[in-house]
Tab-separated table of C-alpha atoms (C1' of nucleotides) in Angstrom:
chain	number	residue	atom	x	y	z
U	17	MET	CA	-22.695	-8.983	-26.354
U	18	PHE	CA	-19.557	-10.412	-24.376
U	19	GLU	CA	-16.815	-10.342	-26.990
U	20	THR	CA	-14.660	-8.414	-25.210
U	21	ILE	CA	-14.743	-10.265	-21.777
U	22	ILE	CA	-14.109	-13.507	-23.762
U	23	GLU	CA	-10.971	-11.655	-25.676
U	24	LYS	CA	-9.332	-10.710	-22.626
U	25	ILE	CA	-9.924	-13.968	-20.834
U	26	ARG	CA	-8.331	-15.781	-23.836
U	27	GLU	CA	-5.502	-13.464	-23.270
U	28	HIS	CA	-4.514	-15.854	-20.347
U	29	VAL	CA	-6.104	-18.905	-20.280
U	30	THR	CA	-7.665	-20.905	-23.270
U	31	LEU	CA	-11.313	-21.222	-23.528
U	32	SER	CA	-13.349	-23.330	-25.932
U	33	ASP	CA	-16.231	-21.947	-27.902
U	34	ASP	CA	-18.944	-23.933	-25.731
U	35	ASP	CA	-16.903	-22.627	-22.722
U	36	ALA	CA	-17.400	-18.901	-23.861
U	37	ALA	CA	-21.093	-19.585	-24.314
U	38	LEU	CA	-21.831	-21.324	-21.200
U	39	LEU	CA	-19.890	-18.278	-19.574
U	40	SER	CA	-22.245	-15.756	-21.051
U	41	THR	CA	-24.956	-17.485	-18.991
U	42	TYR	CA	-23.420	-16.527	-15.784
U	43	LEU	CA	-22.912	-12.760	-16.879
U	44	GLU	CA	-25.145	-9.610	-16.951
U	45	VAL	CA	-24.910	-6.335	-18.808
U	46	ARG	CA	-25.264	-3.029	-16.972
U	47	LYS	CA	-25.309	0.576	-18.459
U	48	LEU	CA	-23.770	3.177	-16.056
U	49	ARG	CA	-24.739	6.597	-15.391
U	50	LYS	CA	-22.207	9.296	-14.607
U	51	ASN	CA	-21.688	9.095	-10.602
U	52	GLN	CA	-23.319	6.141	-10.236
U	53	LEU	CA	-22.794	3.862	-7.371
U	54	LEU	CA	-21.950	-0.118	-8.114
U	55	VAL	CA	-20.792	-0.621	-4.463
U	56	GLU	CA	-22.281	1.520	-1.493
U	57	PRO	CA	-20.963	0.947	2.211
U	58	PRO	CA	-22.615	-0.723	4.040
U	59	TYR	CA	-24.346	-3.267	1.688
U	60	PRO	CA	-21.722	-6.263	0.899
U	61	ALA	CA	-20.218	-6.078	-2.781
U	62	ASN	CA	-22.019	-9.013	-3.838
U	63	ALA	CA	-20.562	-8.754	-8.090
U	64	GLU	CA	-17.423	-8.164	-9.409
U	65	TYR	CA	-17.266	-5.653	-12.356
U	66	PHE	CA	-15.930	-6.045	-15.692
U	67	VAL	CA	-15.472	-2.565	-17.524
U	68	VAL	CA	-16.441	-2.772	-20.859
U	69	LYS	CA	-16.776	1.064	-21.615
U	70	GLY	CA	-15.889	3.890	-18.823
U	71	CYS	CA	-13.910	4.520	-15.909
U	72	LEU	CA	-14.707	3.124	-12.037
U	73	ARG	CA	-12.612	4.523	-9.111
U	74	HIS	CA	-12.693	2.699	-5.622
U	75	TYR	CA	-12.644	4.890	-2.373
U	76	PHE	CA	-13.079	5.487	1.337
U	77	LEU	CA	-14.898	7.734	2.904
U	78	ASP	CA	-13.137	8.739	6.130
U	79	GLU	CA	-14.914	9.946	9.291
U	80	THR	CA	-14.151	13.542	8.545
U	81	GLY	CA	-15.662	13.236	5.433
U	82	VAL	CA	-12.529	13.075	3.275
U	83	GLU	CA	-12.608	10.695	0.374
U	84	HIS	CA	-9.416	8.277	-0.252
U	85	THR	CA	-9.002	6.897	-4.057
U	86	THR	CA	-7.669	3.589	-3.488
U	87	ALA	CA	-7.901	2.402	-7.367
U	88	PHE	CA	-9.419	3.477	-10.620
U	89	ALA	CA	-10.477	1.103	-13.666
U	90	MET	CA	-10.946	1.336	-17.224
U	91	GLU	CA	-11.969	-0.794	-20.245
U	92	GLY	CA	-10.973	-4.545	-19.617
U	93	TRP	CA	-10.284	-4.219	-15.914
U	94	TRP	CA	-12.194	-5.927	-12.899
U	95	MET	CA	-13.137	-4.170	-10.018
U	96	THR	CA	-15.295	-4.253	-6.805
U	97	ASP	CA	-14.624	-4.264	-3.149
U	98	LEU	CA	-12.721	-7.314	-2.903
U	99	GLN	CA	-12.545	-7.019	1.157
U	100	SER	CA	-16.248	-7.080	1.066
U	101	PHE	CA	-16.676	-9.351	-1.691
U	102	PHE	CA	-14.254	-12.332	-0.351
U	103	THR	CA	-15.771	-12.097	3.130
U	104	GLY	CA	-19.276	-11.431	2.728
U	105	ALA	CA	-19.026	-8.359	5.308
U	106	PRO	CA	-20.506	-4.936	4.677
U	107	SER	CA	-18.285	-3.117	2.296
U	108	LYS	CA	-16.108	-0.124	3.443
U	109	TYR	CA	-15.520	1.238	0.222
U	110	HIS	CA	-17.203	2.812	-2.112
U	111	VAL	CA	-16.810	1.867	-6.139
U	112	GLU	CA	-18.428	4.834	-8.343
U	113	ALA	CA	-18.695	5.188	-12.159
U	114	LEU	CA	-16.854	8.343	-13.075
U	115	GLU	CA	-18.268	8.492	-16.814
U	116	GLU	CA	-21.195	7.088	-18.291
U	117	GLY	CA	-20.231	3.591	-19.210
U	118	GLU	CA	-21.050	-0.052	-19.340
U	119	VAL	CA	-19.888	-3.088	-17.115
U	120	ILE	CA	-20.450	-6.944	-16.972
U	121	LYS	CA	-21.494	-8.097	-13.712
U	122	LEU	CA	-20.511	-11.510	-12.408
U	123	ARG	CA	-22.794	-12.497	-9.271
U	124	ARG	CA	-20.550	-13.779	-6.320
U	125	GLU	CA	-23.256	-16.746	-5.577
U	126	LEU	CA	-22.696	-17.804	-9.224
U	127	LYS	CA	-19.094	-17.903	-9.383
U	128	ASP	CA	-18.277	-21.367	-7.250
U	129	GLU	CA	-21.007	-23.265	-10.025
U	130	MET	CA	-19.060	-21.188	-12.700
U	131	PHE	CA	-15.969	-22.490	-11.548
U	132	ASN	CA	-17.076	-25.931	-11.420
U	133	LYS	CA	-17.998	-25.850	-15.186
U	134	ILE	CA	-15.490	-24.360	-16.217
U	135	PRO	CA	-12.393	-24.989	-14.606
U	136	ALA	CA	-10.291	-22.687	-16.850
U	137	LEU	CA	-11.839	-20.044	-15.105
U	138	ASN	CA	-10.064	-20.891	-11.844
U	139	ILE	CA	-6.554	-20.197	-13.419
U	140	TYR	CA	-8.037	-16.914	-14.937
U	141	PHE	CA	-8.973	-15.594	-11.560
U	142	ARG	CA	-6.185	-16.742	-9.887
U	143	ILE	CA	-3.893	-14.730	-12.414
U	144	LEU	CA	-6.184	-11.629	-11.593
U	145	TYR	CA	-5.862	-11.828	-7.812
U	146	GLN	CA	-1.938	-12.909	-7.964
U	147	ASN	CA	-1.674	-9.384	-10.109
U	148	ALA	CA	-3.641	-7.448	-7.676
U	149	ILE	CA	-1.139	-8.644	-4.897
U	150	ILE	CA	1.867	-7.846	-6.834
U	151	SER	CA	0.520	-4.410	-7.743
U	152	GLN	CA	-0.440	-3.864	-4.191
U	153	ASN	CA	2.750	-4.652	-3.002
U	154	GLU	CA	4.646	-1.761	-5.373
U	155	ARG	CA	2.292	0.710	-4.241
U	156	ILE	CA	2.711	-0.073	-0.657
U	157	LEU	CA	6.487	0.546	-1.435
U	158	ASN	CA	5.835	3.521	-3.478
U	159	ALA	CA	3.510	5.381	-0.942
U	160	LEU	CA	5.844	4.514	1.783
U	161	SER	CA	9.104	5.073	0.512
U	162	THR	CA	9.076	7.729	-2.334
U	163	THR	CA	8.271	11.577	-2.498
U	164	ALA	CA	4.979	13.194	-4.016
U	165	ASP	CA	6.963	14.242	-7.336
U	166	GLU	CA	8.222	10.471	-7.707
U	167	ARG	CA	4.776	9.088	-7.159
U	168	TYR	CA	3.210	11.582	-9.800
U	169	LEU	CA	5.888	10.519	-12.423
U	170	ARG	CA	5.572	7.075	-11.908
U	171	PHE	CA	1.696	7.267	-12.121
U	172	VAL	CA	1.706	9.129	-15.314
U	173	LYS	CA	3.867	6.529	-17.060
U	174	LYS	CA	2.273	3.577	-15.543
U	175	TYR	CA	-1.387	5.124	-16.660
U	176	PRO	CA	-1.030	7.968	-19.176
U	177	ALA	CA	-4.714	7.234	-20.575
U	178	LEU	CA	-5.870	8.146	-16.559
U	179	GLU	CA	-3.686	11.144	-16.563
U	180	ASN	CA	-6.097	12.713	-19.501
U	181	ARG	CA	-9.274	11.303	-18.514
U	182	VAL	CA	-9.912	11.879	-14.469
U	183	PRO	CA	-9.890	15.283	-12.763
U	184	GLN	CA	-6.568	16.082	-10.923
U	185	TYR	CA	-8.163	16.360	-7.531
U	186	LEU	CA	-8.753	12.748	-7.809
U	187	ILE	CA	-5.346	11.657	-8.862
U	188	ALA	CA	-4.237	13.803	-6.002
U	189	SER	CA	-6.692	11.548	-3.684
U	190	TYR	CA	-5.143	8.539	-5.113
U	191	LEU	CA	-1.244	9.696	-4.751
U	192	GLY	CA	-2.032	10.738	-0.962
U	193	ILE	CA	-1.662	14.593	-1.671
U	194	THR	CA	-3.748	17.571	-1.731
U	195	PRO	CA	-4.874	19.051	-4.968
U	196	GLU	CA	-3.180	21.973	-4.371
U	197	PHE	CA	0.098	20.472	-3.842
U	198	LEU	CA	0.010	18.010	-6.702
U	199	SER	CA	-0.671	21.394	-8.765
U	200	LYS	CA	2.637	22.699	-7.307
U	201	VAL	CA	4.402	19.258	-8.112
U	202	LYS	CA	3.393	19.639	-11.741
U	203	THR	CA	4.682	22.982	-12.098
U	204	ARG	CA	7.665	22.236	-10.584
U	205	ILE	CA	8.285	18.938	-12.693
U	206	ALA	CA	7.566	21.136	-15.560
U	207	ALA	CA	10.231	23.746	-14.604
U	208	LYS	CA	12.726	21.548	-14.143
U	209	LYS	CA	12.300	19.977	-17.845
U	210	SER	CA	13.579	23.138	-19.132
B	38	MET	CA	7.788	-32.647	12.815
B	39	PHE	CA	4.818	-30.446	10.919
B	40	GLU	CA	2.534	-30.378	13.849
B	41	THR	CA	2.439	-26.698	14.033
B	42	ILE	CA	1.792	-25.855	10.215
B	43	ILE	CA	-1.240	-28.804	9.918
B	44	GLU	CA	-2.896	-27.402	12.942
B	45	LYS	CA	-2.755	-23.618	11.504
B	46	ILE	CA	-3.881	-25.370	8.183
B	47	ARG	CA	-6.873	-26.953	9.957
B	48	GLU	CA	-8.131	-23.472	11.391
B	49	HIS	CA	-9.361	-22.564	7.467
B	50	VAL	CA	-10.141	-26.103	6.278
B	51	THR	CA	-10.749	-29.796	6.842
B	52	LEU	CA	-7.775	-31.959	6.271
B	53	SER	CA	-7.605	-35.671	7.378
B	54	ASP	CA	-5.147	-37.416	8.679
B	55	ASP	CA	-4.144	-39.062	5.604
B	56	ASP	CA	-3.682	-35.732	3.813
B	57	ALA	CA	-1.540	-34.360	6.558
B	58	ALA	CA	0.649	-37.465	6.379
B	59	LEU	CA	0.975	-36.865	2.523
B	60	LEU	CA	1.160	-33.042	3.042
B	61	SER	CA	4.508	-33.697	4.984
B	62	THR	CA	5.822	-35.307	2.154
B	63	TYR	CA	6.060	-32.121	0.400
B	64	LEU	CA	7.581	-30.209	3.241
B	65	GLU	CA	11.170	-29.389	4.301
B	66	VAL	CA	12.354	-27.933	7.951
B	67	ARG	CA	15.094	-25.411	7.184
B	68	LYS	CA	16.703	-23.998	10.706
B	69	LEU	CA	17.731	-20.245	10.069
B	70	ARG	CA	20.567	-18.341	11.775
B	71	LYS	CA	20.124	-14.367	12.421
B	72	ASN	CA	20.264	-12.769	9.638
B	73	GLN	CA	20.411	-15.377	7.266
B	74	LEU	CA	18.442	-14.773	3.713
B	75	LEU	CA	15.572	-16.868	2.474
B	76	VAL	CA	15.174	-14.745	-0.605
B	77	GLU	CA	18.068	-12.648	-1.900
B	78	PRO	CA	17.887	-10.892	-5.449
B	79	PRO	CA	18.162	-11.437	-8.132
B	80	TYR	CA	17.587	-15.001	-7.435
B	81	PRO	CA	13.836	-16.322	-7.825
B	82	ALA	CA	11.800	-16.775	-4.759
B	83	ASN	CA	11.330	-20.634	-5.266
B	84	ALA	CA	9.656	-21.784	-2.069
B	85	GLU	CA	7.228	-20.178	0.558
B	86	TYR	CA	8.436	-20.359	3.930
B	87	PHE	CA	6.077	-21.171	7.017
B	88	VAL	CA	7.397	-19.866	10.351
B	89	VAL	CA	7.395	-22.483	13.011
B	90	LYS	CA	9.899	-20.633	15.132
B	91	GLY	CA	11.508	-16.751	14.919
B	92	CYS	CA	10.750	-13.746	12.933
B	93	LEU	CA	11.095	-12.953	9.356
B	94	ARG	CA	11.116	-9.415	7.492
B	95	HIS	CA	10.554	-8.703	3.793
B	96	TYR	CA	12.288	-5.663	2.543
B	97	PHE	CA	13.479	-3.595	-0.533
B	98	LEU	CA	16.738	-2.431	-1.249
B	99	ASP	CA	16.684	0.827	-3.016
B	100	GLU	CA	19.631	2.421	-5.451
B	101	THR	CA	20.467	4.984	-2.624
B	102	GLY	CA	21.018	1.860	-0.129
B	103	VAL	CA	18.476	2.413	1.956
B	104	GLU	CA	16.489	-0.715	3.138
B	105	HIS	CA	12.326	-0.234	3.086
B	106	THR	CA	10.649	-3.096	5.339
B	107	THR	CA	7.709	-4.397	3.661
B	108	ALA	CA	6.351	-7.081	6.120
B	109	PHE	CA	6.959	-8.848	8.890
B	110	ALA	CA	6.602	-12.564	9.839
B	111	MET	CA	6.317	-14.208	13.029
B	112	GLU	CA	5.043	-17.873	14.190
B	113	GLY	CA	2.497	-19.238	12.029
B	114	TRP	CA	2.454	-16.932	9.249
B	115	TRP	CA	3.423	-17.805	5.695
B	116	MET	CA	6.289	-15.394	3.796
B	117	THR	CA	8.097	-15.105	0.469
B	118	ASP	CA	8.899	-12.681	-1.822
B	119	LEU	CA	5.184	-13.231	-3.970
B	120	GLN	CA	5.724	-11.168	-6.867
B	121	SER	CA	8.926	-13.576	-8.003
B	122	PHE	CA	7.493	-16.656	-6.492
B	123	PHE	CA	4.428	-15.857	-8.574
B	124	THR	CA	6.036	-14.957	-11.818
B	125	GLY	CA	8.976	-17.002	-11.784
B	126	ALA	CA	11.165	-13.592	-12.267
B	127	PRO	CA	14.095	-12.276	-10.391
B	128	SER	CA	13.151	-11.440	-6.866
B	129	LYS	CA	13.996	-7.923	-6.013
B	130	TYR	CA	13.270	-7.852	-2.596
B	131	HIS	CA	14.800	-9.449	0.462
B	132	VAL	CA	13.482	-12.053	2.942
B	133	GLU	CA	15.621	-12.290	5.941
B	134	ALA	CA	15.527	-14.030	9.503
B	135	LEU	CA	15.756	-11.370	12.162
B	136	GLU	CA	16.340	-14.211	14.755
B	137	GLU	CA	17.537	-17.898	14.631
B	138	GLY	CA	14.605	-19.861	13.992
B	139	GLU	CA	12.956	-22.186	12.099
B	140	VAL	CA	10.656	-22.623	9.049
B	141	ILE	CA	8.909	-25.058	6.716
B	142	LYS	CA	10.230	-24.750	3.452
B	143	LEU	CA	7.393	-25.228	0.385
B	144	ARG	CA	9.065	-25.786	-2.892
B	145	ARG	CA	7.178	-23.963	-6.172
B	146	GLU	CA	7.711	-26.822	-8.474
B	147	LEU	CA	5.748	-29.394	-6.030
B	148	LYS	CA	2.831	-27.153	-5.547
B	149	ASP	CA	0.595	-28.442	-8.501
B	150	GLU	CA	1.426	-31.605	-7.708
B	151	MET	CA	0.444	-31.169	-4.292
B	152	PHE	CA	-2.934	-28.998	-4.693
B	153	ASN	CA	-3.928	-32.222	-7.137
B	154	LYS	CA	-3.287	-34.789	-4.435
B	155	ILE	CA	-4.974	-32.772	-1.741
B	156	PRO	CA	-7.518	-30.185	-3.095
B	157	ALA	CA	-8.244	-28.845	0.058
B	158	LEU	CA	-5.176	-26.849	0.012
B	159	ASN	CA	-6.281	-25.118	-2.882
B	160	ILE	CA	-8.962	-23.486	-0.738
B	161	TYR	CA	-6.620	-22.838	1.796
B	162	PHE	CA	-3.936	-21.039	-0.086
B	163	ARG	CA	-6.748	-19.300	-1.739
B	164	ILE	CA	-7.768	-17.803	1.559
B	165	LEU	CA	-4.232	-16.926	2.699
B	166	TYR	CA	-3.951	-14.909	-0.801
B	167	GLN	CA	-7.060	-13.533	0.030
B	168	ASN	CA	-6.510	-12.446	3.382
B	169	ALA	CA	-2.983	-10.926	2.100
B	170	ILE	CA	-5.247	-8.616	-0.665
B	171	ILE	CA	-7.487	-7.480	1.945
B	172	SER	CA	-4.435	-6.462	4.509
B	173	GLN	CA	-2.307	-5.005	2.039
B	174	ASN	CA	-5.364	-2.836	0.699
B	175	GLU	CA	-5.634	-1.555	4.088
B	176	ARG	CA	-1.891	-0.938	4.378
B	177	ILE	CA	-2.147	1.596	1.320
B	178	LEU	CA	-5.257	3.503	2.693
B	179	ASN	CA	-3.425	4.015	6.045
B	180	ALA	CA	-0.218	5.080	4.448
B	181	LEU	CA	-1.597	7.410	2.076
B	182	SER	CA	-4.250	8.817	4.427
B	183	THR	CA	-2.636	8.863	7.647
B	184	THR	CA	-0.463	10.702	9.809
B	185	ALA	CA	2.554	8.799	11.635
B	186	ASP	CA	1.357	8.858	14.533
B	187	GLU	CA	-1.606	7.218	13.801
B	188	ARG	CA	0.321	4.698	12.024
B	189	TYR	CA	2.299	3.782	14.674
B	190	LEU	CA	-0.733	3.339	17.006
B	191	ARG	CA	-2.578	1.171	14.580
B	192	PHE	CA	0.365	-1.057	14.660
B	193	VAL	CA	1.180	-1.214	18.181
B	194	LYS	CA	-2.389	-2.312	18.698
B	195	LYS	CA	-2.624	-4.975	15.691
B	196	TYR	CA	0.954	-6.089	16.009
B	197	PRO	CA	1.944	-5.677	19.794
B	198	ALA	CA	4.023	-9.151	19.753
B	199	LEU	CA	6.156	-7.431	16.708
B	200	GLU	CA	6.625	-3.871	18.914
B	201	ASN	CA	8.700	-5.602	21.422
B	202	ARG	CA	10.486	-8.141	19.202
B	203	VAL	CA	12.163	-6.045	16.431
B	204	PRO	CA	14.129	-3.088	16.488
B	205	GLN	CA	12.747	0.108	16.195
B	206	TYR	CA	14.471	1.263	13.327
B	207	LEU	CA	12.870	-1.533	11.305
B	208	ILE	CA	9.195	-0.619	12.586
B	209	ALA	CA	10.062	2.838	11.423
B	210	SER	CA	11.298	1.599	8.187
B	211	TYR	CA	7.788	-0.350	7.896
B	212	LEU	CA	6.142	2.741	8.874
B	213	GLY	CA	8.230	4.585	6.107
B	214	ILE	CA	9.488	7.106	8.382
B	215	THR	CA	13.075	7.856	9.807
B	216	PRO	CA	14.020	6.239	13.292
B	217	GLU	CA	14.470	9.910	14.519
B	218	PHE	CA	10.852	10.905	14.127
B	219	LEU	CA	9.654	7.159	15.272
B	220	SER	CA	11.009	8.269	18.356
B	221	LYS	CA	9.575	11.873	18.571
B	222	VAL	CA	6.262	10.142	17.766
B	223	LYS	CA	6.631	7.968	20.715
B	224	THR	CA	7.215	10.779	23.248
B	225	ARG	CA	4.596	12.785	21.645
B	226	ILE	CA	2.102	9.794	22.198
B	227	ALA	CA	3.571	9.339	25.479
B	228	ALA	CA	2.947	13.034	26.422
B	229	LYS	CA	-0.520	13.066	25.030
B	230	LYS	CA	-1.715	10.288	27.820
B	231	SER	CA	-0.718	12.070	30.958
Y	45	DA	C1'	-24.990	36.381	-24.026
Y	46	DT	C1'	-25.214	35.705	-18.980
Y	47	DC	C1'	-24.879	33.275	-14.898
Y	48	DC	C1'	-23.315	29.327	-12.095
Y	49	DT	C1'	-20.988	25.298	-11.158
Y	50	DT	C1'	-16.274	23.230	-11.583
Y	51	DC	C1'	-12.040	22.538	-11.735
Y	52	DA	C1'	-6.855	24.150	-11.997
Y	53	DA	C1'	-3.391	27.363	-10.340
Y	54	DT	C1'	-1.249	30.740	-6.812
Y	55	DG	C1'	0.676	32.179	-2.441
Y	56	DA	C1'	1.181	32.859	2.519
Y	57	DA	C1'	1.113	30.751	6.654
Y	58	DC	C1'	1.310	26.672	8.966
Y	59	DT	C1'	2.282	21.726	10.496
Y	60	DA	C1'	4.358	17.001	9.559
Y	61	DT	C1'	8.379	14.921	8.593
Y	62	DG	C1'	13.685	14.329	7.120
Y	63	DT	C1'	18.661	15.503	7.962
Y	64	DT	C1'	22.537	16.207	10.638
Y	65	DA	C1'	25.165	15.830	14.278
Y	66	DA	C1'	25.730	15.120	19.295
Y	67	DG	C1'	25.298	12.768	23.467
Y	68	DG	C1'	23.702	8.274	26.456
Y	69	DC	C1'	22.880	3.381	27.369
Y	70	DG	C1'	23.693	-1.336	27.281
Y	71	DC	C1'	26.323	-5.038	25.488
Y	72	DC	C1'	30.113	-7.675	24.132
Y	73	DA	C1'	34.877	-8.687	23.185
Y	74	DT	C1'	39.132	-7.877	25.164
F	7	DA	C1'	36.975	-2.494	34.026
F	8	DT	C1'	37.214	-0.565	29.787
F	9	DG	C1'	36.505	0.724	24.949
F	10	DG	C1'	33.758	0.250	20.867
F	11	DC	C1'	29.907	-0.531	18.710
F	12	DG	C1'	25.096	-0.786	17.989
F	13	DC	C1'	20.803	1.317	18.886
F	14	DC	C1'	17.704	4.918	21.075
F	15	DT	C1'	16.940	9.832	22.380
F	16	DT	C1'	17.073	14.672	21.390
F	17	DA	C1'	17.673	19.294	19.424
F	18	DA	C1'	18.425	22.802	15.589
F	19	DC	C1'	17.177	23.871	11.367
F	20	DA	C1'	15.840	22.488	6.107
F	21	DT	C1'	12.237	20.307	3.236
F	22	DA	C1'	7.738	18.437	1.935
F	23	DG	C1'	2.997	18.644	2.232
F	24	DT	C1'	-1.113	21.126	4.373
F	25	DT	C1'	-4.804	24.581	4.695
F	26	DC	C1'	-6.980	28.774	3.589
F	27	DA	C1'	-8.456	32.026	0.441
F	28	DT	C1'	-8.386	33.884	-3.803
F	29	DT	C1'	-8.516	34.057	-8.829
F	30	DG	C1'	-9.249	32.768	-13.551
F	31	DA	C1'	-10.516	29.375	-17.399
F	32	DA	C1'	-14.070	25.983	-19.372
F	33	DG	C1'	-18.418	24.457	-19.722
F	34	DG	C1'	-23.171	23.474	-18.560
F	35	DA	C1'	-27.821	25.064	-17.889
F	36	DT	C1'	-30.977	29.539	-18.167
DNA sequence: ATCCTTCAATGAACTATGTTAAGGCGCCAT
DNA sequence: ATGGCGCCTTAACATAGTTCATTGAAGGAT
């Protein structure tokens, strides 16, 4: 049942079979319908989710009713609203399933105990968060210093799978531009190639 | 010599006097001249720096010679190029002193041993990195979803001290706009108030 | 098949931001 | 004091991105 996640963890740290079995006792499987919300303001995000199958989206709904997509997650990625998960405060971001699928849920209140019993997981999660810092760093630089054309090109290069999986208006939202403008960007880029 | 840093750490975790004394053995004091570089590509960032006095700046120098400021640090803040510090890879960002000042240096190669001897510091640094994730999260949302006027207003509100301490063209660079446009933004905002 | 919904493409008018060039002010070295 | 230099401002014009309205294609429901 938990093969995928254990395999994924073993890419970063060594985990005995006993540890793997023990880990399973802290996890739960959850089926997802399309458009189902895993985190919904103002309820705190009380778990982290590992995507087994499907695609998630992290977004902020502003005062004017516009959604700003801040992250996607596909198979093998973790996601939650870390801001709320770390602090216990009410969540300000939504996490939504874009397709039907399946996630593995790790509850906040079990995590400390789990770390005590399986110390290797400390390292694993530390690496995850370090990677988050690094990629957010790059995203900030990109957002502030490059044009929409370039942001789109880098997105396609970095996440080719997403490009063909999520609707274009969500990609536009992730890039911080309007869907109409993304359409224009694409035709402009296509024109350049020839 | 290390009072400021110990005081700062004790805001987040409890640290015995013995631990504090032990901690001191892992730290070094470094005086800074104005414009001195603490991290310089491509040399790896092999330490983290705690600002005792002065002001630091984290920036990326792009292929066209333009600098993009990604962070500032003032008294009581930590800074380095985390991307390089975590991975050991060559740094891609500069860290520069904007004024003469003083930092406390914590070397990468000592950190694991220090964590083993003073476990409370694990928690302290975990909190630091969690806060980094949270604030970078907000910065991404801001960069992608708000106008320059709003970004500037939030900056002034969040870091009033910086506003009067670093030159305006660096603030513009941090906000992702040109100095000329920031000047326009400021006069526009001033006009609105009356 | 037909209707309805969702999403991508396009164009025109508008707003936000960048570029370039010029001038002013304060600071520092002579 | 003088001149030069670094930084801020202003203004005119150029480009990037938005808004709104329209159209068409694809898929789901009836």
